[in-house]
Coordinates of C-alpha atoms and ligand atoms in Angstrom, one line a residue:
M27 CA 17.9 124.2 -46.8
S28 CA 15.7 123.3 -49.6
D29 CA 12.4 124.8 -50.6
S30 CA 9.0 123.6 -49.4
D31 CA 8.3 121.7 -52.6
D32 CA 10.2 118.9 -51.1
Y33 CA 7.8 118.5 -48.2
P34 CA 5.9 115.3 -48.8
S35 CA 2.2 115.0 -48.3
A36 CA 0.5 112.7 -46.0
Q37 CA -1.0 109.9 -48.1
R38 CA -4.2 109.1 -46.6
R39 CA -7.9 108.9 -47.0
R40 CA -9.9 112.0 -46.3
T41 CA -12.7 112.3 -43.8
E42 CA -15.8 113.6 -45.5
G43 CA -16.5 117.3 -44.8
S44 CA -13.5 117.9 -42.6
G45 CA -9.8 117.9 -43.0
V46 CA -7.6 120.4 -44.8
R47 CA -6.2 119.7 -48.2
R48 CA -2.9 121.2 -49.1
S49 CA -1.3 120.6 -52.5
H50 CA 2.3 121.1 -53.2
G51 CA 2.4 122.4 -56.7
G52 CA 5.3 120.9 -58.5
G53 CA 6.1 118.8 -55.4
S54 CA 8.0 115.6 -55.6
S55 CA 5.3 113.3 -54.5
G56 CA 2.2 114.9 -55.9
H57 CA -0.1 113.2 -53.4
N58 CA -2.9 115.0 -51.6
N59 CA -2.0 116.2 -48.2
T60 CA -5.0 116.2 -45.8
F61 CA -5.2 116.5 -42.1
Q62 CA -8.1 116.2 -39.8
T63 CA -8.7 119.7 -38.4
K64 CA -11.8 119.6 -36.2
L65 CA -12.4 118.8 -32.6
F66 CA -13.0 115.1 -31.8
I67 CA -15.9 114.9 -29.3
D68 CA -18.2 112.0 -28.6
G69 CA -16.9 110.0 -31.5
Q70 CA -17.3 112.8 -34.1
F71 CA -15.3 115.5 -35.7
V72 CA -17.1 118.8 -35.0
D73 CA -16.5 122.5 -35.3
S74 CA -15.7 124.5 -32.2
H75 CA -18.6 126.1 -30.4
S76 CA -17.2 129.6 -31.2
G77 CA -16.5 128.6 -34.8
K78 CA -12.9 129.9 -34.3
T79 CA -9.9 128.3 -35.9
F80 CA -6.1 128.8 -35.4
V81 CA -3.2 128.5 -37.7
V82 CA -0.7 125.6 -37.5
M83 CA 2.7 126.3 -39.0
N84 CA 5.3 124.2 -40.7
P85 CA 8.4 125.2 -38.6
A86 CA 10.8 124.2 -41.3
T87 CA 9.4 126.8 -43.7
G88 CA 7.5 129.3 -41.6
E89 CA 4.5 128.6 -43.8
E90 CA 0.9 127.9 -42.8
L91 CA 0.2 124.1 -42.7
A92 CA -3.4 124.0 -41.7
R93 CA -6.1 125.8 -39.8
V94 CA -7.5 123.8 -36.9
S95 CA -10.7 124.3 -34.9
E96 CA -10.0 126.1 -31.7
G97 CA -11.7 124.5 -28.7
D98 CA -12.3 126.4 -25.5
K99 CA -14.4 126.1 -22.3
A100 CA -17.7 125.5 -24.1
D101 CA -16.2 122.6 -26.1
V102 CA -14.4 121.2 -23.0
D103 CA -17.8 121.2 -21.2
V104 CA -19.4 119.1 -24.0
A105 CA -16.4 116.8 -24.1
V106 CA -16.4 116.2 -20.4
R107 CA -20.2 115.4 -20.5
A108 CA -19.5 112.9 -23.3
A109 CA -16.6 111.4 -21.3
R110 CA -18.7 111.2 -18.2
R111 CA -21.6 109.5 -19.9
C112 CA -19.3 107.0 -21.6
F113 CA -17.6 106.3 -18.3
E114 CA -20.8 105.8 -16.2
T115 CA -22.7 103.8 -18.8
T116 CA -20.2 101.8 -20.8
W117 CA -16.5 102.1 -20.1
K118 CA -16.4 101.3 -16.4
F119 CA -18.3 98.1 -17.1
T120 CA -16.1 97.1 -20.0
D121 CA -14.0 94.0 -19.3
G122 CA -10.3 94.3 -18.9
S123 CA -9.7 91.8 -21.7
R124 CA -11.8 94.0 -24.0
R125 CA -9.9 97.1 -23.1
R126 CA -6.7 95.1 -23.8
D127 CA -8.0 94.0 -27.2
L128 CA -9.0 97.5 -28.2
M129 CA -5.6 98.9 -27.3
L130 CA -3.8 96.1 -29.2
K131 CA -6.0 96.9 -32.2
L132 CA -5.1 100.6 -31.8
A133 CA -1.4 99.8 -31.7
D134 CA -1.8 97.7 -34.9
L135 CA -3.6 100.6 -36.6
I136 CA -0.9 103.0 -35.6
E137 CA 1.8 100.6 -36.8
R138 CA 0.0 100.2 -40.1
N139 CA -0.2 104.0 -40.6
K140 CA 3.2 104.8 -39.1
E141 CA 4.7 106.4 -42.2
E142 CA 1.7 108.7 -42.5
L143 CA 1.7 109.6 -38.8
A144 CA 5.5 110.2 -38.9
T145 CA 5.0 112.5 -41.9
I146 CA 2.3 114.5 -40.1
E147 CA 4.6 114.7 -37.0
S148 CA 7.6 115.9 -39.0
L149 CA 5.5 118.5 -40.9
D150 CA 4.0 119.8 -37.7
N151 CA 6.9 119.6 -35.3
G152 CA 9.9 119.8 -37.7
K153 CA 11.7 116.8 -36.3
P154 CA 13.6 114.7 -38.8
Y155 CA 11.3 112.2 -40.5
N156 CA 13.6 109.3 -39.6
E157 CA 13.4 110.1 -36.0
S158 CA 9.6 110.5 -36.1
L159 CA 9.4 107.1 -37.7
N160 CA 12.0 105.2 -35.7
V161 CA 11.7 106.9 -32.4
D162 CA 8.3 108.6 -31.9
L163 CA 6.2 106.1 -33.8
A164 CA 8.1 103.0 -32.6
L165 CA 7.8 104.1 -29.0
T166 CA 4.2 105.0 -29.4
V167 CA 3.3 101.6 -30.7
K168 CA 5.3 99.9 -27.9
C169 CA 3.7 102.1 -25.3
F170 CA 0.2 101.1 -26.3
R171 CA 1.1 97.4 -26.5
Y172 CA 2.7 97.6 -23.0
Y173 CA -0.4 99.1 -21.5
A174 CA -2.6 96.7 -23.4
G175 CA -0.8 94.1 -21.4
W176 CA -1.8 95.7 -18.1
A177 CA -5.5 96.2 -19.0
D178 CA -6.6 92.8 -17.7
K179 CA -4.2 92.8 -14.8
I180 CA -5.5 95.7 -12.7
Q181 CA -6.1 94.0 -9.4
G182 CA -6.2 94.7 -5.7
K183 CA -5.3 92.9 -2.5
V184 CA -6.7 91.0 0.4
N185 CA -5.8 92.9 3.6
P186 CA -4.8 90.8 6.6
V187 CA -6.8 92.6 9.2
D188 CA -7.3 91.6 12.9
G189 CA -10.6 90.1 13.9
S190 CA -13.4 88.3 12.1
F191 CA -13.5 90.3 8.9
F192 CA -12.8 89.9 5.3
S193 CA -11.1 92.9 3.9
F194 CA -10.1 93.6 0.4
S195 CA -9.0 96.5 -1.7
K196 CA -9.8 97.0 -5.4
H197 CA -8.4 99.4 -7.9
E198 CA -11.2 101.3 -9.6
P199 CA -10.8 103.6 -12.5
L200 CA -10.7 107.3 -11.4
G201 CA -13.3 108.4 -13.9
V202 CA -13.0 111.3 -16.4
V203 CA -9.4 112.5 -16.7
G204 CA -8.0 115.6 -18.4
Q205 CA -4.7 115.4 -20.2
I206 CA -2.7 118.4 -21.4
I207 CA 0.4 117.6 -23.5
P208 CA 3.3 119.5 -25.1
W209 CA 4.6 119.8 -28.6
N210 CA 8.0 118.2 -28.3
F211 CA 6.8 114.6 -28.8
P212 CA 3.2 115.2 -29.7
L213 CA 2.0 111.6 -30.5
L214 CA 4.3 109.9 -28.0
M215 CA 3.1 112.2 -25.2
A216 CA -0.5 111.3 -26.1
A217 CA 0.4 107.6 -25.9
W218 CA 2.1 108.0 -22.5
K219 CA -1.1 109.6 -21.2
L220 CA -3.7 107.6 -23.0
G221 CA -2.0 104.2 -22.4
P222 CA -2.5 104.0 -18.6
A223 CA -5.8 105.9 -18.6
L224 CA -7.5 103.6 -21.1
A225 CA -5.9 100.5 -19.7
T226 CA -7.3 101.2 -16.2
G227 CA -10.8 102.1 -17.5
C228 CA -10.8 105.9 -17.4
T229 CA -12.3 108.2 -20.1
V230 CA -10.3 111.1 -21.4
V231 CA -10.4 114.7 -22.6
L232 CA -7.0 115.4 -24.1
K233 CA -5.6 118.7 -25.2
P234 CA -2.7 118.6 -27.6
A235 CA -0.3 121.6 -27.7
E236 CA -1.5 124.4 -30.0
Q237 CA 1.8 124.2 -31.9
T238 CA 1.3 120.5 -32.9
P239 CA -2.3 119.3 -32.8
L240 CA -2.3 117.3 -36.1
S241 CA -1.1 113.8 -35.1
A242 CA -3.5 113.7 -32.1
L243 CA -6.4 114.3 -34.5
R244 CA -5.2 111.5 -36.8
L245 CA -4.9 109.4 -33.7
A246 CA -8.5 110.2 -32.9
E247 CA -9.6 108.7 -36.2
L248 CA -7.6 105.5 -35.4
I249 CA -9.1 105.4 -31.9
H250 CA -12.6 105.5 -33.6
E251 CA -11.6 102.9 -36.1
A252 CA -10.3 100.6 -33.4
G253 CA -13.8 100.5 -31.9
Y254 CA -13.5 102.6 -28.7
P255 CA -17.0 103.7 -27.6
N256 CA -18.1 107.3 -28.4
G257 CA -16.9 109.7 -25.7
C258 CA -14.2 107.4 -24.4
V259 CA -11.5 109.6 -25.8
N260 CA -12.1 113.3 -26.8
I261 CA -9.4 115.4 -28.4
I262 CA -9.7 119.2 -28.1
P263 CA -7.1 121.3 -29.8
G264 CA -6.9 124.8 -28.4
F265 CA -4.8 127.2 -26.3
G266 CA -3.5 126.8 -22.8
P267 CA -5.3 129.4 -20.7
T268 CA -8.6 128.7 -22.5
A269 CA -9.0 125.0 -23.3
G270 CA -6.2 123.9 -20.9
G271 CA -7.6 126.1 -18.2
A272 CA -11.1 124.7 -18.7
I273 CA -9.8 121.2 -18.2
S274 CA -7.7 121.8 -15.1
S275 CA -10.5 123.9 -13.4
H276 CA -13.4 121.6 -14.5
M277 CA -15.6 120.5 -11.6
D278 CA -16.4 117.1 -13.2
V279 CA -12.9 116.1 -14.2
D280 CA -11.4 113.7 -11.7
K281 CA -7.8 114.1 -12.5
V282 CA -5.5 116.2 -14.7
A283 CA -2.2 115.0 -16.1
F284 CA 0.1 117.7 -17.5
T285 CA 3.4 117.8 -19.3
G286 CA 5.0 121.1 -20.0
S287 CA 6.7 124.0 -18.3
T288 CA 7.1 124.3 -14.5
E289 CA 5.4 127.7 -14.7
V290 CA 2.2 126.3 -16.2
G291 CA 2.4 123.2 -14.0
K292 CA 1.9 125.5 -11.0
I293 CA -1.1 127.1 -12.7
V294 CA -2.6 123.7 -13.4
M295 CA -2.1 122.5 -9.8
E296 CA -3.6 125.7 -8.5
A297 CA -6.6 125.4 -10.8
A298 CA -7.1 121.9 -9.6
A299 CA -6.9 122.9 -6.0
K300 CA -9.3 125.8 -6.4
S301 CA -11.9 123.8 -8.3
N302 CA -12.7 120.2 -7.1
L303 CA -9.3 119.1 -5.8
K304 CA -8.9 116.8 -8.7
K305 CA -5.8 114.6 -8.7
V306 CA -2.7 116.1 -10.3
T307 CA 0.3 114.6 -12.0
L308 CA 2.9 116.9 -13.5
E309 CA 5.9 116.2 -15.8
L310 CA 7.8 119.5 -15.9
G311 CA 11.2 121.0 -16.8
G312 CA 14.7 119.9 -16.2
K313 CA 18.3 121.0 -16.1
S314 CA 19.8 117.5 -16.1
P315 CA 23.5 116.9 -15.3
L316 CA 25.6 114.5 -17.3
I317 CA 28.9 113.6 -15.6
I318 CA 31.8 112.4 -17.7
C319 CA 34.4 110.7 -15.4
E320 CA 38.1 110.4 -16.1
D321 CA 37.8 106.7 -16.8
A322 CA 34.9 107.1 -19.3
D323 CA 34.8 105.6 -22.7
L324 CA 35.3 108.9 -24.5
D325 CA 33.8 108.0 -27.8
A326 CA 30.6 106.7 -26.1
A327 CA 30.5 109.8 -23.9
V328 CA 30.7 112.1 -26.9
E329 CA 28.0 110.2 -28.6
A330 CA 25.7 110.4 -25.6
A331 CA 26.4 114.1 -25.0
Q332 CA 25.2 114.7 -28.5
V333 CA 22.1 112.6 -28.1
G334 CA 21.6 114.3 -24.7
I335 CA 21.5 117.8 -26.0
F336 CA 20.9 117.8 -29.7
F337 CA 18.3 115.0 -30.1
N338 CA 15.0 116.5 -31.0
Q339 CA 16.7 119.9 -31.4
G340 CA 17.3 119.9 -27.6
Q341 CA 13.5 120.1 -27.0
V342 CA 13.6 117.3 -24.5
C343 CA 12.7 117.7 -20.8
T344 CA 15.6 115.3 -19.9
A345 CA 18.1 117.1 -22.1
S346 CA 21.7 116.8 -20.7
S347 CA 21.9 120.6 -20.6
R348 CA 24.8 120.6 -18.0
I349 CA 27.7 118.4 -19.0
Y350 CA 30.3 118.1 -16.2
V351 CA 33.6 116.8 -17.5
H352 CA 36.6 115.7 -15.3
E353 CA 39.3 118.2 -15.5
R354 CA 41.9 115.7 -16.8
I355 CA 39.9 114.9 -19.9
Y356 CA 38.2 118.2 -20.3
D357 CA 40.2 119.4 -23.3
A358 CA 40.1 116.1 -25.0
F359 CA 36.3 115.8 -24.5
V360 CA 35.6 119.3 -25.7
D361 CA 37.7 118.8 -28.8
A362 CA 36.0 115.5 -29.7
F363 CA 32.5 116.8 -28.8
V364 CA 32.9 120.0 -31.0
R365 CA 34.4 117.9 -33.9
A366 CA 31.5 115.4 -33.8
S367 CA 28.9 118.1 -33.4
K368 CA 30.2 119.9 -36.5
R369 CA 29.2 116.9 -38.5
R370 CA 25.6 117.3 -37.6
T371 CA 23.5 118.3 -40.5
Q372 CA 20.5 120.5 -40.3
G373 CA 17.6 121.3 -42.7
N374 CA 14.5 120.0 -44.3
P375 CA 13.3 117.2 -42.0
F376 CA 12.4 115.0 -45.0
R377 CA 16.0 115.0 -46.1
D378 CA 18.7 112.9 -44.6
V379 CA 19.5 115.3 -41.7
S380 CA 20.3 114.9 -38.1
M381 CA 18.4 118.1 -37.0
G382 CA 15.3 120.0 -38.0
P383 CA 14.1 123.4 -36.9
Q384 CA 12.8 124.4 -33.4
V385 CA 9.1 124.0 -33.1
S386 CA 8.2 127.7 -33.3
Q387 CA 9.6 131.2 -33.7
E388 CA 8.8 131.8 -30.0
Q389 CA 11.1 128.9 -29.1
Q390 CA 13.8 130.1 -31.5
D391 CA 13.7 133.6 -30.0
T392 CA 13.9 132.2 -26.5
I393 CA 16.9 130.1 -27.4
M394 CA 18.7 133.0 -29.1
R395 CA 18.2 135.1 -26.0
Y396 CA 19.9 132.4 -23.9
I397 CA 22.8 132.2 -26.3
K398 CA 23.2 136.0 -26.0
A399 CA 23.1 135.7 -22.2
G400 CA 25.8 132.9 -22.4
K401 CA 28.1 135.2 -24.4
S402 CA 27.6 138.3 -22.3
E403 CA 28.1 136.4 -19.0
G404 CA 31.5 135.2 -20.2
A405 CA 31.0 131.6 -21.4
E406 CA 33.1 130.7 -24.5
L407 CA 31.2 129.8 -27.6
A408 CA 33.0 126.8 -29.1
L409 CA 30.4 126.0 -31.8
G410 CA 27.3 127.4 -33.4
G411 CA 25.4 130.2 -31.8
R412 CA 23.5 131.4 -34.8
K413 CA 20.0 131.1 -36.4
G414 CA 19.7 129.2 -39.6
Q415 CA 19.7 131.1 -42.9
S416 CA 16.1 130.3 -43.9
N417 CA 12.5 131.1 -43.0
G418 CA 12.4 128.0 -40.8
Y419 CA 13.0 128.3 -37.1
F420 CA 16.5 126.7 -37.1
V421 CA 19.2 127.2 -34.5
E422 CA 22.7 125.8 -35.0
P423 CA 23.9 123.1 -32.6
T424 CA 25.7 125.3 -30.0
I425 CA 28.4 124.4 -27.5
F426 CA 29.5 126.7 -24.7
T427 CA 32.6 125.9 -22.8
N428 CA 34.1 127.3 -19.6
V429 CA 30.6 127.6 -18.2
S430 CA 30.2 128.2 -14.5
D431 CA 27.3 127.1 -12.3
D432 CA 26.0 130.5 -11.7
M433 CA 25.5 131.6 -15.3
T434 CA 22.0 131.8 -16.6
I435 CA 22.6 129.2 -19.3
A436 CA 23.7 126.7 -16.6
R437 CA 20.7 127.3 -14.4
E438 CA 17.6 127.8 -16.6
E439 CA 16.0 125.3 -18.9
I440 CA 16.8 126.5 -22.5
F441 CA 14.9 123.7 -24.3
G442 CA 17.1 124.0 -27.4
P443 CA 20.4 122.7 -28.9
V444 CA 22.6 124.6 -26.5
S445 CA 25.2 122.6 -24.5
C446 CA 27.0 123.9 -21.4
V447 CA 30.3 122.1 -20.7
L448 CA 31.6 122.5 -17.1
K449 CA 34.7 121.2 -15.4
F450 CA 34.9 119.1 -12.2
R451 CA 37.6 117.6 -10.0
T452 CA 36.0 115.1 -7.6
L453 CA 32.9 112.9 -7.8
E454 CA 31.6 114.4 -4.5
E455 CA 31.9 117.8 -6.0
A456 CA 30.1 116.8 -9.2
I457 CA 27.3 115.3 -7.3
K458 CA 26.9 118.4 -5.1
R459 CA 26.9 120.7 -8.1
G460 CA 24.6 118.4 -10.0
N461 CA 22.1 118.5 -7.2
R462 CA 22.3 122.3 -7.0
S463 CA 19.2 122.9 -9.1
N464 CA 15.4 123.3 -8.5
Y465 CA 15.0 120.6 -11.0
G466 CA 15.5 116.8 -10.6
L467 CA 14.3 115.1 -13.7
A468 CA 17.2 113.1 -15.1
A469 CA 20.9 112.6 -14.7
G470 CA 23.7 110.7 -16.5
I471 CA 27.1 109.4 -15.8
F472 CA 29.9 107.9 -17.9
T473 CA 32.3 105.8 -16.0
R474 CA 33.8 102.3 -16.1
D475 CA 33.8 102.0 -12.3
L476 CA 30.8 100.3 -10.8
G477 CA 31.2 101.9 -7.4
T478 CA 31.3 105.3 -8.9
A479 CA 28.2 104.6 -11.0
F480 CA 26.3 103.4 -7.9
K481 CA 27.4 106.2 -5.7
Y482 CA 26.2 108.7 -8.3
A483 CA 22.9 106.9 -8.9
N484 CA 22.3 106.8 -5.1
E485 CA 23.1 110.4 -4.4
I486 CA 21.9 112.4 -7.4
K487 CA 18.4 113.7 -7.0
A488 CA 16.7 112.7 -10.2
G489 CA 13.8 110.6 -11.4
T490 CA 15.9 108.8 -14.0
V491 CA 19.7 108.1 -13.8
W492 CA 21.4 106.8 -17.0
V493 CA 24.7 105.0 -16.6
N494 CA 26.8 104.8 -19.8
T495 CA 23.8 105.8 -21.9
Y496 CA 21.5 108.8 -22.2
N497 CA 17.9 109.6 -23.2
S498 CA 17.0 106.0 -23.4
F499 CA 13.4 105.3 -22.8
D500 CA 11.2 102.3 -22.4
A501 CA 7.5 102.0 -21.6
A502 CA 8.3 99.6 -18.7
Q503 CA 10.5 102.3 -16.9
P504 CA 8.9 104.8 -14.5
F505 CA 9.5 108.3 -15.6
G506 CA 9.1 111.6 -13.7
G507 CA 10.8 114.2 -11.6
F508 CA 12.2 115.0 -8.1
K509 CA 11.8 118.6 -6.8
M510 CA 10.3 121.1 -9.3
S511 CA 10.5 118.6 -12.2
G512 CA 7.1 117.2 -11.3
I513 CA 4.8 115.1 -9.3
G514 CA 4.1 111.4 -9.9
R515 CA 5.5 108.9 -12.4
E516 CA 4.4 108.1 -15.9
L517 CA 5.1 104.8 -17.7
G518 CA 5.7 101.4 -16.2
E519 CA 3.4 99.9 -13.5
Y520 CA 3.7 103.1 -11.5
A521 CA 1.6 105.1 -14.0
L522 CA -1.4 102.9 -13.3
S523 CA -1.9 104.3 -9.8
N524 CA -2.3 107.8 -11.3
Y525 CA -5.5 106.5 -12.9
T526 CA -7.1 104.4 -10.2
E527 CA -8.8 104.9 -6.8
V528 CA -8.2 102.3 -4.2
K529 CA -11.4 101.2 -2.6
C530 CA -11.3 99.1 0.6
V531 CA -14.2 96.8 1.4
M532 CA -14.5 95.3 4.9
I533 CA -17.0 92.6 5.6
K534 CA -18.0 91.4 9.1
L535 CA -18.0 87.6 9.4
P536 CA -19.5 85.5 12.1
E537 CA -17.0 85.2 15.0
A538 CA -14.8 82.2 14.5
P539 CA -14.9 79.8 17.5
I540 CA -11.4 79.5 18.8
K541 CA -10.6 75.9 19.7
N542 CA -7.4 75.0 21.4
Ligands
NAI17 P1 3.6 125.3 -21.8 O1 3.8 124.7 -20.5 O2 3.0 126.7 -21.9 O3 2.7 124.4 -22.7 C1 2.5 123.0 -22.5 C2 1.0 122.6 -22.6 O4 0.3 123.3 -21.6 C3 0.4 123.1 -23.9 O5 -0.6 122.1 -24.3 C4 -0.3 124.4 -23.6 O6 -1.4 124.8 -24.4 C5 -0.8 124.1 -22.1 N1 -1.0 125.3 -21.3 C6 -0.4 126.5 -21.4 N2 -0.9 127.3 -20.5 C7 -1.8 126.7 -19.8 C8 -2.7 127.0 -18.7 N3 -2.7 128.2 -18.2 N4 -3.6 126.0 -18.3 C9 -3.6 124.8 -18.8 N5 -2.8 124.4 -19.8 C10 -1.9 125.4 -20.3 O7 5.0 125.3 -22.6 P2 5.4 126.2 -23.8 O8 5.0 127.6 -23.6 O9 5.0 125.5 -25.1 O10 7.0 126.1 -23.7 C11 7.7 127.0 -22.7 C12 8.8 126.2 -22.1 O11 8.2 125.1 -21.3 C13 9.8 125.5 -23.0 O12 10.8 126.4 -23.4 C14 10.3 124.4 -22.1 O13 11.3 125.0 -21.3 C15 9.1 124.0 -21.3 N6 8.5 122.8 -21.8 C16 8.8 121.6 -21.2 C17 8.3 120.4 -21.7 C18 8.5 119.1 -21.1 O14 8.5 118.1 -21.8 N7 8.7 119.1 -19.8 C19 7.4 120.4 -23.0 C20 7.2 121.8 -23.5 C21 7.7 122.9 -22.9
MG18 MG1 3.4 128.6 -22.6

């Protein structure tokens, strides 16, 4: 681990009167490091009503990165009013082609500022800069371009009704939507949420996670620069029970979209039910099985298993946290998996490393508790298992073998770089055990046999099934969970229906004379 002097600064213009400047005395780059730190409401950066701020940490060093305005109910109220006014007076009358052009402009601006945004993301979240740039930023730009393509193609149907009527249905924007997002892919999660909402003509109040609010605030500047009307998108950093709770229980928010823990998903849904029955979509946790069959390409499977559980420090809702390996190749797989994982480098996200720190001390502590539980319940520690030796929130890539289904580490979402390797004999058994979970977000299989792959894909209960690949995402693919992994689908054409109401119009026509 190197010292914090190596952390680059975001090279960017500074918004007058707001933004935090942080210099890195003796640092390698010597540029100013400024972040936007206020709430973005009605097209302006403003202090929170309470005047409160909260600290944002650099997880790689455990040092303070910035202080950000802390929004709560009073700020959410103002933001919702701005979003409502924008929706009713401007945005719902804005042509689809204009919404398309604005989103394409936004995508261009993000692309033009991608190095800076990737820098902010890595400082704030701790993920390796190369991943921020080549995964998060690349997918963010693609997501906005994909939804720009839909903005002028939101259309209804003519309904073939009996009698002398003309009946059609149209897809109208839902209105004001609240969006609450997590810290694991801060900018990309904002894109997944904003893309379909803005394409369909909704206005938005978005709350980034309290751990990682910075890239969403930079995005707010770009949204403004792209030319979105004031109030169309409002970004309110703040905490879950206060700012998040105010969004999910607001009487004038028409829908809430949430990504995060299953526990909080239930709270959000309950708040929605108890307030105005706003629409709810949820993307929640997972405990996704990855099955390695006897005929699998072993090298490819080892690679995918690493991407599955170590990518983004294991902080991925689809993480392949249960790896079922056929008994005949179990030893060979474990051997190769451990050897490959030993080569993973960890440290300063701005160096050439494959892993950074966990996002927070809280997450680091949780993961360490799970590792302890794994050891005490009798799993065998084949690799890692320790914290890193610095002030950052590092956890070594960890592999447990001889794991059984009933162990805590095989049942609960760990959300860290902790892999459980289990043994199976038959495909039927692997499917049955894979399905024995309250979650159903994703699943994977490595096999060269098409019949095996299809049988697994048909019978596993998961929103996404990867065959001979893992953690591969595309804006055109629907994403979401079975069972307690969530409600609804994001991305693809499917996400559009989360943001539209279907209105049916029936028109009585003069009776047609029937001649025959
Ligand atoms: P969380 O579910 O508490 O936080 C996610 C978002 O929800 C944040 O923006 C947070 O401020 C907000 N939130 C929290 N309480 C809220 C409330 N009462 N009302 C409205 N919004 C609220 O997740 P947390 O605490 O950061 O992580 C805990 C665990 O959740 C992780 O270890 C992981 O297992 C899971 N998780 C899953 C994610 C996913 O992508 N599915 C992402 C983040 C966490
Ligand atoms: Mg929480």
